[in-house]
Short mmCIF file of C-alpha atoms in Angstrom, two decimals:
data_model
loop_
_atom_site.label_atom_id
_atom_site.label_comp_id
_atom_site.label_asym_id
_atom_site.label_seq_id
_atom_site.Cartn_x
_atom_site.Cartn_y
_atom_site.Cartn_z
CA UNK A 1 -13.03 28.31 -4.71
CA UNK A 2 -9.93 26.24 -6.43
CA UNK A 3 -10.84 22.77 -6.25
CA UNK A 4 -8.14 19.82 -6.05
CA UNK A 5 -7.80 17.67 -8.85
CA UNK A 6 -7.01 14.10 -7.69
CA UNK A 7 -5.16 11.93 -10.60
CA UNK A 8 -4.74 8.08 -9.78
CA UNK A 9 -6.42 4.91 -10.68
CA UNK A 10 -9.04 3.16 -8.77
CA UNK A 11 -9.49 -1.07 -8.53
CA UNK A 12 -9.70 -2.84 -10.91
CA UNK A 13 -6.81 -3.52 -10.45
CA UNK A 14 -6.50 -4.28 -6.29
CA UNK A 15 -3.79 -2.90 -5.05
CA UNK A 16 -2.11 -0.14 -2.30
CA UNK A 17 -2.34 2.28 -4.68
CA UNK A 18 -5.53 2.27 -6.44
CA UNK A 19 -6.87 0.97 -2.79
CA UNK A 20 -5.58 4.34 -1.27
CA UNK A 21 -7.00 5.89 -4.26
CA UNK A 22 -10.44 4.65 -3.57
CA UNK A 23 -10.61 4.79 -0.12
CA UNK A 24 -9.51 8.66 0.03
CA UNK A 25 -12.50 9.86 -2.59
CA UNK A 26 -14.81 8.18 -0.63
CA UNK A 27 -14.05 9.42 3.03
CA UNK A 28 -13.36 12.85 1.52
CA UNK A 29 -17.14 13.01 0.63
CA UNK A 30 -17.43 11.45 3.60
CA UNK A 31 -15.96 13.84 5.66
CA UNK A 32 -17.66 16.82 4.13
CA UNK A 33 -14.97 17.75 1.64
CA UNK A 34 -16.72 18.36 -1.59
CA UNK A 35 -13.50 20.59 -3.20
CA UNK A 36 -12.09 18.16 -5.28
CA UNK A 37 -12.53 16.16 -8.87
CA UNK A 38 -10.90 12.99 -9.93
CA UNK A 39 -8.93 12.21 -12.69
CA UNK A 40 -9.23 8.53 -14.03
CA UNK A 41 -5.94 7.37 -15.70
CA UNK A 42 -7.44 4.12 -16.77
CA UNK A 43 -10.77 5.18 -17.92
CA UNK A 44 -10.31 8.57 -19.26
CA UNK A 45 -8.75 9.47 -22.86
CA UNK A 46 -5.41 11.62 -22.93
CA UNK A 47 -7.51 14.41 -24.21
CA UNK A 48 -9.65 14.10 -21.13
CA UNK A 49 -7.02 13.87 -18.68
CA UNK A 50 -5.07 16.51 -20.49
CA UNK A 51 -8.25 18.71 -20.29
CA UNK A 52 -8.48 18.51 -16.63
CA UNK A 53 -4.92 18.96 -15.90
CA UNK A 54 -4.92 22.17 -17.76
CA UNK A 55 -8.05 23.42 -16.11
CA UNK A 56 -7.53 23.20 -12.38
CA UNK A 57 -5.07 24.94 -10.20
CA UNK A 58 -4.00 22.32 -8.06
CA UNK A 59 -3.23 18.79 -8.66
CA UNK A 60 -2.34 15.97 -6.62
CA UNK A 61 -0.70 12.54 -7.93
CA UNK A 62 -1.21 9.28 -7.27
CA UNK A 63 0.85 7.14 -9.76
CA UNK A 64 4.13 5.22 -9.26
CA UNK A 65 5.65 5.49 -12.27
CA UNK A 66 8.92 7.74 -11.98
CA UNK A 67 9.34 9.28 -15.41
CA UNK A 68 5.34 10.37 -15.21
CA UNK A 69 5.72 11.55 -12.21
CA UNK A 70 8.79 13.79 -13.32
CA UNK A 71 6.81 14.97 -16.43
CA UNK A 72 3.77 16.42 -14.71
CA UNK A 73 6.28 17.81 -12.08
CA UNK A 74 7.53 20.04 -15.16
CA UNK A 75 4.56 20.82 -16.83
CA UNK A 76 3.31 21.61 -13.41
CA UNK A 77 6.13 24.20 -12.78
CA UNK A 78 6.40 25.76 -16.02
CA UNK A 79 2.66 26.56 -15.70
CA UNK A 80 2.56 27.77 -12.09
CA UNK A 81 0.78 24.93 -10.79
CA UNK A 82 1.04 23.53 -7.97
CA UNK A 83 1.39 19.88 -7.55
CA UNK A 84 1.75 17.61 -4.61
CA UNK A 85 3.10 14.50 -5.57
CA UNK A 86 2.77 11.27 -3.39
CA UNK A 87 4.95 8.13 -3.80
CA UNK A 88 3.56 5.38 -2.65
CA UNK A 89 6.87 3.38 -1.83
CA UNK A 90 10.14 3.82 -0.19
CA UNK A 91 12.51 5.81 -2.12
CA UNK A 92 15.47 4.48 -3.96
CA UNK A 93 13.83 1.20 -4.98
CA UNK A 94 14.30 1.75 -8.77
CA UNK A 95 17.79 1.64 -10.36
CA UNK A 96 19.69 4.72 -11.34
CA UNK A 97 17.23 6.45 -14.11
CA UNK A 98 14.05 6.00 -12.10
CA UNK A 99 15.46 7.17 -8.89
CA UNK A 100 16.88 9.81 -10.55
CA UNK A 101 13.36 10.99 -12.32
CA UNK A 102 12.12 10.69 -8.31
CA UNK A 103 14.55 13.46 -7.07
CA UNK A 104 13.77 15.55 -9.62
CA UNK A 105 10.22 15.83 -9.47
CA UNK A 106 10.49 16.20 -5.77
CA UNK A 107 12.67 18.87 -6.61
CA UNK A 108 9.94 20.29 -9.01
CA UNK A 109 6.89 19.69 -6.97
CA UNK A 110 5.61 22.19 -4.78
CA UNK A 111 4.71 19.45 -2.08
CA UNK A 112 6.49 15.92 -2.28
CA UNK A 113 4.66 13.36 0.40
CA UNK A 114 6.30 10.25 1.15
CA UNK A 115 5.76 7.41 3.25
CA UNK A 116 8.13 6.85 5.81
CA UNK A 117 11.12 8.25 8.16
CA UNK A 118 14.02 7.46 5.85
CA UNK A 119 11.85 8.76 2.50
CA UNK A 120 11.27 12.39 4.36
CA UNK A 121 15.07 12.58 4.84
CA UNK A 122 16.03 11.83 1.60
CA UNK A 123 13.30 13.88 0.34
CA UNK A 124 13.60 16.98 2.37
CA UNK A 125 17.63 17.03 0.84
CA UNK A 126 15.31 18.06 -2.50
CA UNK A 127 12.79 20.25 -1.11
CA UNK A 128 12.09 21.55 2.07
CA UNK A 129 8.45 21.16 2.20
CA UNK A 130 8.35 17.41 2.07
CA UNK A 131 5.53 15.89 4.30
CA UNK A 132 5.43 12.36 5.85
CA UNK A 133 1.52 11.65 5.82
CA UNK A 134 0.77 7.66 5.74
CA UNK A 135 -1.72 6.18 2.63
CA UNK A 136 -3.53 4.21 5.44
CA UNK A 137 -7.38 5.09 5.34
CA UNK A 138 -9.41 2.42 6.70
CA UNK A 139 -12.26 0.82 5.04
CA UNK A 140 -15.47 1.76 6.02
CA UNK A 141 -17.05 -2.00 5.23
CA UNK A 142 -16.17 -5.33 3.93
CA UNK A 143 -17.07 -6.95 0.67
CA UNK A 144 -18.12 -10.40 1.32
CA UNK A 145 -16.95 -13.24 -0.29
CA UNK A 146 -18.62 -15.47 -3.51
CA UNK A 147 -20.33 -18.39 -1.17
CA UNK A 148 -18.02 -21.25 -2.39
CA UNK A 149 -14.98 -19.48 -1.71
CA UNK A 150 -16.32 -18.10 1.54
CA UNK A 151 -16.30 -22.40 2.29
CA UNK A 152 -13.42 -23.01 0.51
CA UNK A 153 -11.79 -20.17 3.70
CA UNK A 154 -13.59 -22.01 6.16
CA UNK A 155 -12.15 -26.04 5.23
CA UNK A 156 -8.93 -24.45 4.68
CA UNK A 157 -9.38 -22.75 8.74
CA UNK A 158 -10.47 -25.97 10.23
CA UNK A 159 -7.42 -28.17 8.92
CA UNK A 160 -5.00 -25.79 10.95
CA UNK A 161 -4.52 -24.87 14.89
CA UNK A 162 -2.06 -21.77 12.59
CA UNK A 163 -3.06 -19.75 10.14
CA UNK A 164 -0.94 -17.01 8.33
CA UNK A 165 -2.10 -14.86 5.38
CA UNK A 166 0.09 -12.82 2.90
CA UNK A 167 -0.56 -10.36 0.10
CA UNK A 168 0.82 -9.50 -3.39
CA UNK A 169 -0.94 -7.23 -5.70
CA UNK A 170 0.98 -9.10 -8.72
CA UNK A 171 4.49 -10.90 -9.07
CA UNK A 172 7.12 -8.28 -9.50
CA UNK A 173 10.55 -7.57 -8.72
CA UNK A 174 12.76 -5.20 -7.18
CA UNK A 175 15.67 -3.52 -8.94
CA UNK A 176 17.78 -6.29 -7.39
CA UNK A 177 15.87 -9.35 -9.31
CA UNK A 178 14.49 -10.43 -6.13
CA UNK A 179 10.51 -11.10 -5.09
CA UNK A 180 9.52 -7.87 -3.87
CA UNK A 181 6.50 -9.70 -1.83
CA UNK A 182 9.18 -12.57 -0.66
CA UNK A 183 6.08 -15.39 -1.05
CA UNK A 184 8.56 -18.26 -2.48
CA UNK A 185 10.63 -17.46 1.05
CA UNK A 186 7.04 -17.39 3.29
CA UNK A 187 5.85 -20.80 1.57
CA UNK A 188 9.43 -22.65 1.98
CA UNK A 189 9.44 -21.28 5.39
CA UNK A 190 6.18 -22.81 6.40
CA UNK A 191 7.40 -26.03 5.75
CA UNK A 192 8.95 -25.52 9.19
CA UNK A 193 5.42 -24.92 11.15
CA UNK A 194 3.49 -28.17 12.75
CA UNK A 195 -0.25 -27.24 12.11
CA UNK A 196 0.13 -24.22 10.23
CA UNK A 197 -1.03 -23.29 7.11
CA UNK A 198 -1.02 -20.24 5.06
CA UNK A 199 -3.46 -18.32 2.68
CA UNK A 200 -1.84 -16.67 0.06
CA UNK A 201 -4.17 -13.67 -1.58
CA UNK A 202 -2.95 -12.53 -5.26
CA UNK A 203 -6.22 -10.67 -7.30
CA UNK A 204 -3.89 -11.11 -10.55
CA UNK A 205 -3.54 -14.68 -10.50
CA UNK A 206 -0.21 -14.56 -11.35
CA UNK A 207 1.80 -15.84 -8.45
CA UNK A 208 0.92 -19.29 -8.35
CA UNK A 209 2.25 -20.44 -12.18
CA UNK A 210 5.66 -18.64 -11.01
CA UNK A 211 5.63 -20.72 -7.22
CA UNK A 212 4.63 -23.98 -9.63
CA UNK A 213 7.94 -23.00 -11.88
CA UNK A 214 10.32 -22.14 -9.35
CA UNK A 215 9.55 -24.22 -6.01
CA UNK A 216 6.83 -27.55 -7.66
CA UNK A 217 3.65 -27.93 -6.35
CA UNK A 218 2.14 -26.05 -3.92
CA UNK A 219 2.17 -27.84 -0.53
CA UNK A 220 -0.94 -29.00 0.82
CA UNK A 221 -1.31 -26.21 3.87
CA UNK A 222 -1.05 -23.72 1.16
CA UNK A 223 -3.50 -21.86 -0.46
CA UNK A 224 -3.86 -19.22 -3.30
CA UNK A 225 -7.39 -17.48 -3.14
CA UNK A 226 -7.43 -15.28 -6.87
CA UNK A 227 -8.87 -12.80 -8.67
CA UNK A 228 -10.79 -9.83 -7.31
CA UNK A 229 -11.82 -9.82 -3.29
CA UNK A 230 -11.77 -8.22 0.05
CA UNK A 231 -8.58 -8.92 1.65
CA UNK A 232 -10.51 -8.20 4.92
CA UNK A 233 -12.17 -11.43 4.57
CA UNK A 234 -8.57 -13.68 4.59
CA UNK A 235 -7.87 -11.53 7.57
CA UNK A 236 -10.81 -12.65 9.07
CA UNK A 237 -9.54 -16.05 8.98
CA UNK A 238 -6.02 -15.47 10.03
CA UNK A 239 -3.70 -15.98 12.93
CA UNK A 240 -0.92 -13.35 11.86
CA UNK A 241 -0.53 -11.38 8.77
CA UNK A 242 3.05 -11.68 6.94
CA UNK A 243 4.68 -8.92 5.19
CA UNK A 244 8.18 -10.07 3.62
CA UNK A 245 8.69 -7.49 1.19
CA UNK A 246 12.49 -6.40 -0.16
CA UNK A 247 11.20 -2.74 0.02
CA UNK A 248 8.06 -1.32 1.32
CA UNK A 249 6.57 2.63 1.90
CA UNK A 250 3.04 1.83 3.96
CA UNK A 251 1.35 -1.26 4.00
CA UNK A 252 -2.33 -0.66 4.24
CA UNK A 253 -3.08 -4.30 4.72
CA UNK A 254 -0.58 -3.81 8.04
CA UNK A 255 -2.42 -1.60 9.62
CA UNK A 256 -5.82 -3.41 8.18
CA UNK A 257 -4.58 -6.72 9.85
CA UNK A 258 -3.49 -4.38 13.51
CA UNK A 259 -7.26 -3.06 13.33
CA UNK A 260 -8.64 -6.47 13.23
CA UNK A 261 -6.26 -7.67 16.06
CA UNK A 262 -4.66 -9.92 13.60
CA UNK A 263 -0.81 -10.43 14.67
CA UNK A 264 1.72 -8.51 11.84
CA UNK A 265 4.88 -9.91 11.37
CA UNK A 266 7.19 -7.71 9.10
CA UNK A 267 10.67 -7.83 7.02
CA UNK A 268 13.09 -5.41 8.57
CA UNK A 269 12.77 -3.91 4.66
CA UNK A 270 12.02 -0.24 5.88
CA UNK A 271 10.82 1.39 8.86
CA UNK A 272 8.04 -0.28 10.49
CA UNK A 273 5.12 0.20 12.76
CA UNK A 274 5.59 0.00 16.48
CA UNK A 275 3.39 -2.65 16.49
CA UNK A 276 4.37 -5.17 14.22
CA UNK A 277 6.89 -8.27 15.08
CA UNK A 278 10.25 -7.63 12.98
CA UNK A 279 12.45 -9.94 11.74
CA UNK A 280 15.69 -9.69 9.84
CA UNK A 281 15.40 -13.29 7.83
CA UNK A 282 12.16 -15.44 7.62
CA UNK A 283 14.08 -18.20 6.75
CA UNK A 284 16.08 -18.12 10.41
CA UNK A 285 12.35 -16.98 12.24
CA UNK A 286 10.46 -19.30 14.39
CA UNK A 287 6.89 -18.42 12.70
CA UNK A 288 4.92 -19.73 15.56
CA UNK A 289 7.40 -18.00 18.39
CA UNK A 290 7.05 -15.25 16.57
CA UNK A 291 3.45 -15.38 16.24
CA UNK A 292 2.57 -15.95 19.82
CA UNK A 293 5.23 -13.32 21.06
CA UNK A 294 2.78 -11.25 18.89
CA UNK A 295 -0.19 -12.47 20.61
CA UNK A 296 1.15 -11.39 23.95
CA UNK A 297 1.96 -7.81 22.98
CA UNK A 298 -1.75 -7.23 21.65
CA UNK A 299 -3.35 -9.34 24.83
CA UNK A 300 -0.89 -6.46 27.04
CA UNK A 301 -2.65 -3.86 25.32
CA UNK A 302 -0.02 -2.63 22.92
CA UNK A 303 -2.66 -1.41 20.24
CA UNK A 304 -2.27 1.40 18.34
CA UNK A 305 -4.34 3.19 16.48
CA UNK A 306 -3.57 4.16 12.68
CA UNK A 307 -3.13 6.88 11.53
CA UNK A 308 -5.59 9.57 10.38
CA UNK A 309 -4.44 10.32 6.47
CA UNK A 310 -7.61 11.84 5.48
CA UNK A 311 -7.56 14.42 8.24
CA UNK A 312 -3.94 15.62 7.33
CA UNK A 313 -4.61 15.38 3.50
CA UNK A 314 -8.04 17.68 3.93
CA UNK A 315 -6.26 20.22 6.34
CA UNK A 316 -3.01 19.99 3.82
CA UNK A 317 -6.10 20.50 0.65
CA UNK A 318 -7.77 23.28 2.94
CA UNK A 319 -3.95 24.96 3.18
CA UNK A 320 -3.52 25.02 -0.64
CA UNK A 321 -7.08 26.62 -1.27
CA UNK A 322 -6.54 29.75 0.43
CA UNK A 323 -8.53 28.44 3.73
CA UNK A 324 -6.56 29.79 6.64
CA UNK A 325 -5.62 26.36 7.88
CA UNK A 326 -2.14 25.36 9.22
CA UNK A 327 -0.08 22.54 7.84
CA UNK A 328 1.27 22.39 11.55
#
């Protein structure tokens, strides 16, 4: 039987991607689906990965980068494989080349999978079997943190009757120049909020310099917790979980903070959860309003539960096999 040959990265470094990445090998084997090898694009030479590509049937993508993603979609067709292609992101976030190399490997692909309403639409103009299947898996456990900065979590907790917590895998941009992950706009904005601080959690260490550059020192109720760790374990500590991105596909670390009954407060970006608390402009939103309006919703019972990506990714693998398995 064909088996499916997953291509991604896996942490280090943290982030959606190599998260989802991780997360989907492990409750595949989890599940009981053992047809399927993994392709390494950070550990494995180009002869290697060439190798593998070459040798299985089926291949599915995990890798944002638009001009790859168009290349394997070629080699892919020209070879009668078949790929399915997943972008983790909202579509039309590059400029004109890159969003250009997207359509046409959706085009290519024999299954694109994107992450959102307004992604499917685009990409079903390109091919018809497009499917909208979220990254979200949840973790199965948390990694706990070093001792000291377990304590350093704690202080920090104690000093404030508010926390928030945001996220950025690294500092980067979006085709407009602006912060994709918005922190300069979240940290100004909390100057606004009596008792509230805010725990900002960037594994590449990279924010922080850029706030010190761009805004001075960081004020006191703010705090950067670096390199590698469980963002479970700032959620743990949190009051509401902030996501002011520019663009967005799925935030896992949405539905991670919904799981833990965490309060999500969201940029009106892209299409969001039913759950989370929307605004248009953090700089015009009443954090703590917004926060306990969020409180309120959860407290009426408005939890939802995620959904189940490794069920519709083993019954779409099952499909491509041969099994006699519906995609419907």
């Amino acid at each position: 039987m064909s088996k499916i040959l997953i291509i991604g990265r896996i942490p280090p470094p943290i982030g959606g991607v190599t998260m989802h990445v991780s997360r989907l090998l492990e409750s595949l084997t989890a599940n009981g689906f053992q047809h399927f090898s993994f392709c390494d694009l950070a550990n494995e030479s180009p002869y290697r990965i060439i190798k593998k590509i070459v040798k299985h049937r089926i291949i599915h993508l995990h890798i944002s980068n638009p001009f790859f993603q168009f290349l394997l979609a070629t080699f892919c067709l020209l070879t009668r494989k078949k790929l399915l292609l997943t972008y983790h992101g909202n579509w039309g976030r590059y400029g004109m080349l890159g969003n250009g190399a997207v359509k046409l490997s959706a085009w290519l692909c024999s299954i694109p999978i994107v992450q959102n309403k307004e992604s499917l639409v685009m990409a079903k103009h390109f091919n018809r079997n497009a499917l909208l299947i979220s990254t979200f898996i949840p973790p199965t456990h948390t990694i706990p943190l070093d001792p000291q900065l377990a304590q350093q979590l704690n202080n920090f907790r104690k000093r404030f009757k508010f926390v928030f917590c945001t996220n950025a895998w690294n500092l980067v941009f979006d085709k407009n120049g602006r912060e994709t992950y918005g922190i300069s706009h979240i940290i100004s904005s909390m100057r606004n909020v009596n008792f509230g601080g805010l725990i900002i959690s960037d594994p590449s260490g990279n924010y922080q310099p850029f706030i010190n550059r761009t805004l001075g020192l960081v004020p006191d109720n703010v705090i950067f917790i670096e390199g590698p760790h469980d963002f479970g374990n700032v959620l743990h500590m949190s009051d509401a979980f902030i996501r002011n991105t520019t663009t967005d596909g799925v935030s896992l670390s949405i539905y991670e903070a919904h799981e833990r009954n965490v309060v999500v407060l969201a940029s009106a970006s892209a299409s969001r959860a039913d759950f989370c608390n929307v605004y248009r402009d953090i700089s015009t939103t009443d954090l703590v309003k917004a926060l306990e309006k969020g409180r309120s919703r959860l407290q009426n019972g408005e939890k939802t539960a995620g959904p189940n990506a490794t069920n519709q990714l083993i019954r779409l693998y099952k499909h491509c096999i041969g099994l006699n398995v519906s995609l419907l």
